[in-house]
Tab-separated table of N, CA and C in Angstrom:
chain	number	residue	atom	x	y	z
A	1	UNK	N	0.829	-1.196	0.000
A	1	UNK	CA	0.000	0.000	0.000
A	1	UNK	C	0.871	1.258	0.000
A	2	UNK	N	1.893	1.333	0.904
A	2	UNK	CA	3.046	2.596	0.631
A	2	UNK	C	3.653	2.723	-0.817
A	3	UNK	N	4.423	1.744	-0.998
A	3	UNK	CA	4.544	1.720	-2.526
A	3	UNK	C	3.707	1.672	-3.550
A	4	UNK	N	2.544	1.954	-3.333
A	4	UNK	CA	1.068	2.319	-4.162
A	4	UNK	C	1.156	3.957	-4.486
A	5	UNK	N	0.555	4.032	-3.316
A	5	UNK	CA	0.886	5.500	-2.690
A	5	UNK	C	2.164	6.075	-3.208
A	6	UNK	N	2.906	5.971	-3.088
A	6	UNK	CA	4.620	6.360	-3.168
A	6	UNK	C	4.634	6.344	-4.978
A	7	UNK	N	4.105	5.395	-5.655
A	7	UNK	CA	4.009	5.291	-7.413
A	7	UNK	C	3.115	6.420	-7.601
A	8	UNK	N	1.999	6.430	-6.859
A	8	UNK	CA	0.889	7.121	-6.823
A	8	UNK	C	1.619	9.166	-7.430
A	9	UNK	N	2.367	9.353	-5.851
A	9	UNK	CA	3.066	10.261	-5.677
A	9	UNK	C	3.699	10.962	-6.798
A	10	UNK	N	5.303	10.208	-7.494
A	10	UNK	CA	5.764	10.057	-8.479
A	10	UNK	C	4.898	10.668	-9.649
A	11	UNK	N	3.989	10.018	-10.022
A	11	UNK	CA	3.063	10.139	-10.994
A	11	UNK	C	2.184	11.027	-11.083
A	12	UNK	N	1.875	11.790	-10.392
A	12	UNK	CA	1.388	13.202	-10.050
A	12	UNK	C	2.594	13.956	-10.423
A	13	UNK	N	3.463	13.733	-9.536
A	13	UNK	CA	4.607	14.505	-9.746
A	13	UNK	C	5.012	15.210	-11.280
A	14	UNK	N	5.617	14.108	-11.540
A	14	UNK	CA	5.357	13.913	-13.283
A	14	UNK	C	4.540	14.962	-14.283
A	15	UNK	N	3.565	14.326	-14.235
A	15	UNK	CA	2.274	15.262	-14.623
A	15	UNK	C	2.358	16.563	-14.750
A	16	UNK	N	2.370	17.176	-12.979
A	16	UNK	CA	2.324	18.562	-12.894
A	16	UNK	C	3.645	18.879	-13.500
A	17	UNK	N	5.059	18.454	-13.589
A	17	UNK	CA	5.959	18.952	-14.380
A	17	UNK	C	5.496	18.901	-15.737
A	18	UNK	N	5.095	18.230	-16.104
A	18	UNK	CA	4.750	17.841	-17.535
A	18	UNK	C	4.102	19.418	-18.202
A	19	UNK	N	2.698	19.614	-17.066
A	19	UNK	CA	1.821	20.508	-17.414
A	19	UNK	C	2.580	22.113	-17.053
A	20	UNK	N	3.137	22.164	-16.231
A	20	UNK	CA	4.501	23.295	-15.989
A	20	UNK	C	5.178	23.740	-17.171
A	21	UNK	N	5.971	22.655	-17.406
A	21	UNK	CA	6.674	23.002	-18.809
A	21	UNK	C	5.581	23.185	-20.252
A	22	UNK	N	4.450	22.635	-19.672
A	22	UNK	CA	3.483	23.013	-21.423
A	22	UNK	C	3.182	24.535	-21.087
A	23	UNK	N	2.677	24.844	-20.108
A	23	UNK	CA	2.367	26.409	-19.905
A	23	UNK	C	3.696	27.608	-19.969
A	24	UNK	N	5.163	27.198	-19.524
A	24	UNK	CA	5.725	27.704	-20.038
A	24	UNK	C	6.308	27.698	-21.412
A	25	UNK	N	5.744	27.128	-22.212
A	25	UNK	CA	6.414	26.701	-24.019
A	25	UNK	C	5.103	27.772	-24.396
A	26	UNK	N	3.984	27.863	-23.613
A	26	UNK	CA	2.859	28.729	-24.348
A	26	UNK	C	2.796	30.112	-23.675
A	27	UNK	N	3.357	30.211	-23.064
A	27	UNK	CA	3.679	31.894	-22.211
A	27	UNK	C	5.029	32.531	-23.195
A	28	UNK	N	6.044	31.542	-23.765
A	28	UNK	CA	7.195	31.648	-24.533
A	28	UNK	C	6.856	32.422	-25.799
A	29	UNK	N	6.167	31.293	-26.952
A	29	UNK	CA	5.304	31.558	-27.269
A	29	UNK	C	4.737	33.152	-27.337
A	30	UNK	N	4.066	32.483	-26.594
A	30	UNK	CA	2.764	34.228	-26.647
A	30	UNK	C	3.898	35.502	-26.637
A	31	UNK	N	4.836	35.467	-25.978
A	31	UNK	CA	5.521	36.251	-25.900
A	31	UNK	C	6.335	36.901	-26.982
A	32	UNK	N	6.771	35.570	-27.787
A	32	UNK	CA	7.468	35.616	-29.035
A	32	UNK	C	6.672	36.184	-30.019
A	33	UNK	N	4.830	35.732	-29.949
A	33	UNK	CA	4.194	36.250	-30.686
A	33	UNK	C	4.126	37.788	-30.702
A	34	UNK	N	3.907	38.122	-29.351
A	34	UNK	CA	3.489	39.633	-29.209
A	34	UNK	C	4.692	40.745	-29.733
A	35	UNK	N	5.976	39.830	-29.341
A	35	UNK	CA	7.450	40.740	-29.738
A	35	UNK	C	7.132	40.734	-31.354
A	36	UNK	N	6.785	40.368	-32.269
A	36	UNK	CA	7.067	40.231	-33.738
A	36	UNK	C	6.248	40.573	-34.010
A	37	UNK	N	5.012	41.238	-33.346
A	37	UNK	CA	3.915	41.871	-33.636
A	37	UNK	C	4.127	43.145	-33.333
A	38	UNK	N	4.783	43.513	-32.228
A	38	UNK	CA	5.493	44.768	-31.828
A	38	UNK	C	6.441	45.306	-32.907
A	39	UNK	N	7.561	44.259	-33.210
A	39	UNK	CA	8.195	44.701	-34.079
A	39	UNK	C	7.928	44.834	-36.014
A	40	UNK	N	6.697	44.080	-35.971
A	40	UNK	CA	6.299	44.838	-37.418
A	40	UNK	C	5.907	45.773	-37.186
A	41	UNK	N	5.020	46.086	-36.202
A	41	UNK	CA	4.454	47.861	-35.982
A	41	UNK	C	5.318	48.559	-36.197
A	42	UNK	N	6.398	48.461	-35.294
A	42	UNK	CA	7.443	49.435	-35.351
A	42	UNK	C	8.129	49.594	-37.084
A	43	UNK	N	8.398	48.409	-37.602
A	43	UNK	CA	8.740	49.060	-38.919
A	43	UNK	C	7.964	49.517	-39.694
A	44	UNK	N	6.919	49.273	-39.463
A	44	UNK	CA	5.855	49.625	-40.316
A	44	UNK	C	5.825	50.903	-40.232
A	45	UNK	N	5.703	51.427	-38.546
A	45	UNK	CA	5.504	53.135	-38.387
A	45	UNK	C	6.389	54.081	-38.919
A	46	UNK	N	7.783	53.451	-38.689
A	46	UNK	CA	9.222	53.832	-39.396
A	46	UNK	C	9.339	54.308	-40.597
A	47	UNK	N	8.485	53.268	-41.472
A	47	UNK	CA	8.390	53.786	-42.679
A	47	UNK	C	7.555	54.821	-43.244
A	48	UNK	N	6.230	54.579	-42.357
A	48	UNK	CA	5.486	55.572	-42.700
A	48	UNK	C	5.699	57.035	-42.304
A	49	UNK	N	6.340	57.034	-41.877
A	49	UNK	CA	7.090	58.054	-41.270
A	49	UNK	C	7.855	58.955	-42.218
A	50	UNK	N	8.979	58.006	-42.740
A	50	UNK	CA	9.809	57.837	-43.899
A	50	UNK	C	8.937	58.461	-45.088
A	51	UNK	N	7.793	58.008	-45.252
A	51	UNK	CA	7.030	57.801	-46.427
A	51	UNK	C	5.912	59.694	-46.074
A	52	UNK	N	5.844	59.430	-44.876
A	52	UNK	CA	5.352	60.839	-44.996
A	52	UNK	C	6.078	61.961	-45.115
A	53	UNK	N	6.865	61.994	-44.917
A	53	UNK	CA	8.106	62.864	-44.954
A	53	UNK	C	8.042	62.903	-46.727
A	54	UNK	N	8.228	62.105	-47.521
A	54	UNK	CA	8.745	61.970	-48.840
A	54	UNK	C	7.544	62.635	-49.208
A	55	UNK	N	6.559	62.260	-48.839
A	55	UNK	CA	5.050	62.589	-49.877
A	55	UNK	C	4.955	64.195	-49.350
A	56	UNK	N	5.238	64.016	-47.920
A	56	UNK	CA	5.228	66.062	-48.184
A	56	UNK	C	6.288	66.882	-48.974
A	57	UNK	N	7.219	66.423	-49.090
A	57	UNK	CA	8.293	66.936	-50.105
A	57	UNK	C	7.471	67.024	-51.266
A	58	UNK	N	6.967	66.378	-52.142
A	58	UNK	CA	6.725	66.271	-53.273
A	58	UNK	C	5.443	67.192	-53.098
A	59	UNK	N	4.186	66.575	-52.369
A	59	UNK	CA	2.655	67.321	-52.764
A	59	UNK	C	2.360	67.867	-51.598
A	60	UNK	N	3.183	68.368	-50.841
A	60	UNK	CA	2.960	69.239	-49.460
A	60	UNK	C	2.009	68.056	-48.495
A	61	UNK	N	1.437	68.830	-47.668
A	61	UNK	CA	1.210	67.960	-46.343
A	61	UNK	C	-0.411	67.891	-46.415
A	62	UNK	N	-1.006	67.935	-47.368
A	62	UNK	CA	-2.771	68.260	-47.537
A	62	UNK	C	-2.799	66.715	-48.094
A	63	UNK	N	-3.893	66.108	-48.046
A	63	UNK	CA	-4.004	65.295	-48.686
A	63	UNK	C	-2.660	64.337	-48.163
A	64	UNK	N	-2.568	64.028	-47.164
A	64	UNK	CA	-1.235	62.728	-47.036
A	64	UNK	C	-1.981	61.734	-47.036
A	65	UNK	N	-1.760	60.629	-47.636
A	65	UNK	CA	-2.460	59.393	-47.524
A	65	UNK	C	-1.439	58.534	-45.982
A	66	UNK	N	-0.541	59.064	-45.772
A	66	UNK	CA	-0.453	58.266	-44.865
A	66	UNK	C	-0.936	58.499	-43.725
A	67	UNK	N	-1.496	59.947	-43.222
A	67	UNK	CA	-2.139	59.792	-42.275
A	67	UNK	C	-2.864	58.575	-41.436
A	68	UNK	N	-4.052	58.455	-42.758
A	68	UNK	CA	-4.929	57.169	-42.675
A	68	UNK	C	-4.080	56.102	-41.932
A	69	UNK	N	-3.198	55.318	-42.588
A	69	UNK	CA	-2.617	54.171	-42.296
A	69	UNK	C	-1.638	54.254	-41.163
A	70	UNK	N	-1.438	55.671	-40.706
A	70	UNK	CA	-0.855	55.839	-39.317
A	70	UNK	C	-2.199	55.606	-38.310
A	71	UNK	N	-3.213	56.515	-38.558
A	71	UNK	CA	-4.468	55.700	-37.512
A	71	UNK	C	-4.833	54.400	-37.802
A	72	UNK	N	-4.661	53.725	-38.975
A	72	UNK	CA	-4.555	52.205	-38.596
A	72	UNK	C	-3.809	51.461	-38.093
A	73	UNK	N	-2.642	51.998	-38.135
A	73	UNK	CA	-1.655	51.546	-36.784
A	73	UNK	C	-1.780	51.574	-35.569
A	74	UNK	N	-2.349	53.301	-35.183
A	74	UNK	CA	-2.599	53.182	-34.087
A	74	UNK	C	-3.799	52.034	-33.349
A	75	UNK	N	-4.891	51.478	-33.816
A	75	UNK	CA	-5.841	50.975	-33.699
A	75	UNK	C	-5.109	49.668	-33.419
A	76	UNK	N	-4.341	48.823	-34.377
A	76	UNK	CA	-3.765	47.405	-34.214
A	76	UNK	C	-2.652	48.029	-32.873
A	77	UNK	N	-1.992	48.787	-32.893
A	77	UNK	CA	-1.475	48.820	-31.612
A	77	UNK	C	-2.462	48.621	-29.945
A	78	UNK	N	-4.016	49.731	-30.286
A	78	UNK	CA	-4.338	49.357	-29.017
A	78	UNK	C	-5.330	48.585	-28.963
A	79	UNK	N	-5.363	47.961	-30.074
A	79	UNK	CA	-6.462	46.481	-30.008
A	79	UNK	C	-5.206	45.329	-29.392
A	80	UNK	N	-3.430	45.381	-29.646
A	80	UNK	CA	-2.459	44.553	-29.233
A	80	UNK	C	-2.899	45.059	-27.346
A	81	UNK	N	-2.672	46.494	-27.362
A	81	UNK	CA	-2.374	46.152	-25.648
A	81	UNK	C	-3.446	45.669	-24.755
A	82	UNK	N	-4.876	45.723	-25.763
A	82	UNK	CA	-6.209	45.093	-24.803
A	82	UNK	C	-6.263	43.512	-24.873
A	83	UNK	N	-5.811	43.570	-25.984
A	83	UNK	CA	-6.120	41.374	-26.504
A	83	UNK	C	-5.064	40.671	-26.298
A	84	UNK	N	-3.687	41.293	-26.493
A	84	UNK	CA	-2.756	40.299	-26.493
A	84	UNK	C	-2.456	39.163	-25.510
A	85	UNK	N	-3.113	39.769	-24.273
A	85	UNK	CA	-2.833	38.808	-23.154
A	85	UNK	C	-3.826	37.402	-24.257
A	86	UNK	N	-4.798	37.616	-24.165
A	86	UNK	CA	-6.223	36.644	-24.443
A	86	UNK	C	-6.135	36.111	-25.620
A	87	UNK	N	-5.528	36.857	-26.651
A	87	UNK	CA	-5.260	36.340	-27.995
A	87	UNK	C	-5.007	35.403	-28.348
A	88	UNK	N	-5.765	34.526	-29.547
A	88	UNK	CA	-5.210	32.510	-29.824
A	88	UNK	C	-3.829	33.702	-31.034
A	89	UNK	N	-2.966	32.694	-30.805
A	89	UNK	CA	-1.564	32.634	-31.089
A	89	UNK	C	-1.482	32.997	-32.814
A	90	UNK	N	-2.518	32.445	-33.381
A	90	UNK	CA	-3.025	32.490	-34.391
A	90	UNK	C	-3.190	33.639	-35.053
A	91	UNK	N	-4.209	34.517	-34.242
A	91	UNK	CA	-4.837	35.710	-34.582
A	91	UNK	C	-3.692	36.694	-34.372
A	92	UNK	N	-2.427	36.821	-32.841
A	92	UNK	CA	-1.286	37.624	-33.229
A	92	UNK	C	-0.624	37.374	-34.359
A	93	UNK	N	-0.861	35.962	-35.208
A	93	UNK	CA	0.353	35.747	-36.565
A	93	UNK	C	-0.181	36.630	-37.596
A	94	UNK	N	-1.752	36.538	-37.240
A	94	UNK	CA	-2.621	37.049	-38.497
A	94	UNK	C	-2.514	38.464	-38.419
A	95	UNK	N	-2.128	39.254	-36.993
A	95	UNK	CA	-1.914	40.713	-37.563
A	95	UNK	C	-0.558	41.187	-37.538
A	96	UNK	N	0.215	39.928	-37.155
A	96	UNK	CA	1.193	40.798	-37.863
A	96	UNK	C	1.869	40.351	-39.149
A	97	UNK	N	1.486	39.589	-39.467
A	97	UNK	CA	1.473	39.019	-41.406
A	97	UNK	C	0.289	40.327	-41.935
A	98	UNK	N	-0.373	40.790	-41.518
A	98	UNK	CA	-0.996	42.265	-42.038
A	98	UNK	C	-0.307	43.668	-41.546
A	99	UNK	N	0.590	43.462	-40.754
A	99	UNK	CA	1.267	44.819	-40.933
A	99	UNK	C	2.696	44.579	-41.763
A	100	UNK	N	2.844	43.329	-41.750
A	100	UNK	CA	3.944	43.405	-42.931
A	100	UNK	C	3.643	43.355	-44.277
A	101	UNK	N	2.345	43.054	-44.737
A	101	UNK	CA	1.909	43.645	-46.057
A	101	UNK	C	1.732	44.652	-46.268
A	102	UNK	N	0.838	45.088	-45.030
A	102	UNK	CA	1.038	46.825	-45.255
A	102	UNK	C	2.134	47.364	-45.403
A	103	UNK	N	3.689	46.950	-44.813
A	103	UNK	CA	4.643	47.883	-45.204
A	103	UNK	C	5.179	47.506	-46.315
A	104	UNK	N	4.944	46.328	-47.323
A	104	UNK	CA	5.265	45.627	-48.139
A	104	UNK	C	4.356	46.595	-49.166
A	105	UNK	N	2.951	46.614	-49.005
A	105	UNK	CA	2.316	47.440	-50.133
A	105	UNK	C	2.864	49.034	-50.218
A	106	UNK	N	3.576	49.527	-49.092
A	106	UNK	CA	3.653	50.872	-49.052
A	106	UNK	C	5.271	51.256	-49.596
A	107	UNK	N	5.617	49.956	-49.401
A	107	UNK	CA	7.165	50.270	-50.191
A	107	UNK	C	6.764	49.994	-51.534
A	108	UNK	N	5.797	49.023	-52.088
A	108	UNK	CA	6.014	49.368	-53.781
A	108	UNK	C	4.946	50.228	-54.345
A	109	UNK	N	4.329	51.181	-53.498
A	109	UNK	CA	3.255	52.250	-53.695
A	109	UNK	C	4.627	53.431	-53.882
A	110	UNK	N	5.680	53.508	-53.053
A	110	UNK	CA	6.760	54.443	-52.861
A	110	UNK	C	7.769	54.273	-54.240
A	111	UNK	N	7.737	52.828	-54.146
A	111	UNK	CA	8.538	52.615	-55.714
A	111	UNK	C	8.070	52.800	-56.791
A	112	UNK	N	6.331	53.113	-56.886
A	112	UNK	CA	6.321	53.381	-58.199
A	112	UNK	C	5.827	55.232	-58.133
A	113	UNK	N	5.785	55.352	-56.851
A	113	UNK	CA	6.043	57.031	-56.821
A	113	UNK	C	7.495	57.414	-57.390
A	114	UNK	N	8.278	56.584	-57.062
A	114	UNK	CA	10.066	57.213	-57.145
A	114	UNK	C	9.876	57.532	-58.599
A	115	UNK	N	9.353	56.249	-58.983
A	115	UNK	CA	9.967	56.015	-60.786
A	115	UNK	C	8.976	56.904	-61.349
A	116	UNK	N	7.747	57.577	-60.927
A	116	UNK	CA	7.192	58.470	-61.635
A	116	UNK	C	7.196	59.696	-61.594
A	117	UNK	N	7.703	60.172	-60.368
A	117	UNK	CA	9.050	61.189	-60.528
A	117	UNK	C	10.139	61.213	-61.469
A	118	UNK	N	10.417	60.243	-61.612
A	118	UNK	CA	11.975	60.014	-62.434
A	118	UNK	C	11.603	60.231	-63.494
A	119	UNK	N	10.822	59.669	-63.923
A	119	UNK	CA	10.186	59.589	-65.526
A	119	UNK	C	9.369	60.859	-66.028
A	120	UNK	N	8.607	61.556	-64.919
A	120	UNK	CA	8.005	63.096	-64.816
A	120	UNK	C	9.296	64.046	-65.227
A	121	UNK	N	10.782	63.993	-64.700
A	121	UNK	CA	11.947	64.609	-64.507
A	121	UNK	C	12.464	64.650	-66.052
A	122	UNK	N	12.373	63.517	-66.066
A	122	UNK	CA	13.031	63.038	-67.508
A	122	UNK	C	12.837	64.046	-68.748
């Protein structure tokens, strides 16, 4: 009966390590998620930044289209600091695979501004 008990013990033991280390691989995780979600924002804002700067050079500061997509930043930023705790792991991949398109669409929106300058110059 002690050595029942005593296997018994062990085997709990076990377990709760088991379930220990799964909650820290998903706190890791979440964490990793939220950093690479942080850090597309950040390049994303960088650029737009970048990008507003350029577009007021050229057509002054009326009409910036990046405004817009700076308040859509801001929004995925404070929809990150209300949800991220709660967030499936999933849904942080899914916005930040959408802020890297966004900076992906805004660099070849910029590249074909450059070249139509260039070609306007010409």
């Amino acid at each position: 009966m002690h050595e029942t008990l005593l296997l018994l013990l062990v085997i709990a033991a076990g377990i709760a390590m088991a379930m220990a280390w799964r909650i820290r691989q998903r706190s890791h995780a979440r964490r990793q998620a939220i950093r690479a979600v942080l850090d597309a924002a950040d390049a994303l804002e960088a650029r737009l930044r970048a990008a507003r700067e350029e577009i007021e050079a050229v057509a002054g500061d009326h009409e910036n289209p990046v405004r817009g997509a700076m308040q859509d930043l801001l929004r995925q930023r404070l929809w990150l600091q209300e949800h991220a705790i709660t967030a499936e792991l999933a849904k942080l991949a899914s916005v930040r695979e959408s802020l890297d398109t966004a900076r992906v669409s805004l660099e070849e929106q910029l590249l074909r501004i450059s070249r139509a300058r260039v070609g306007g110059a010409a």
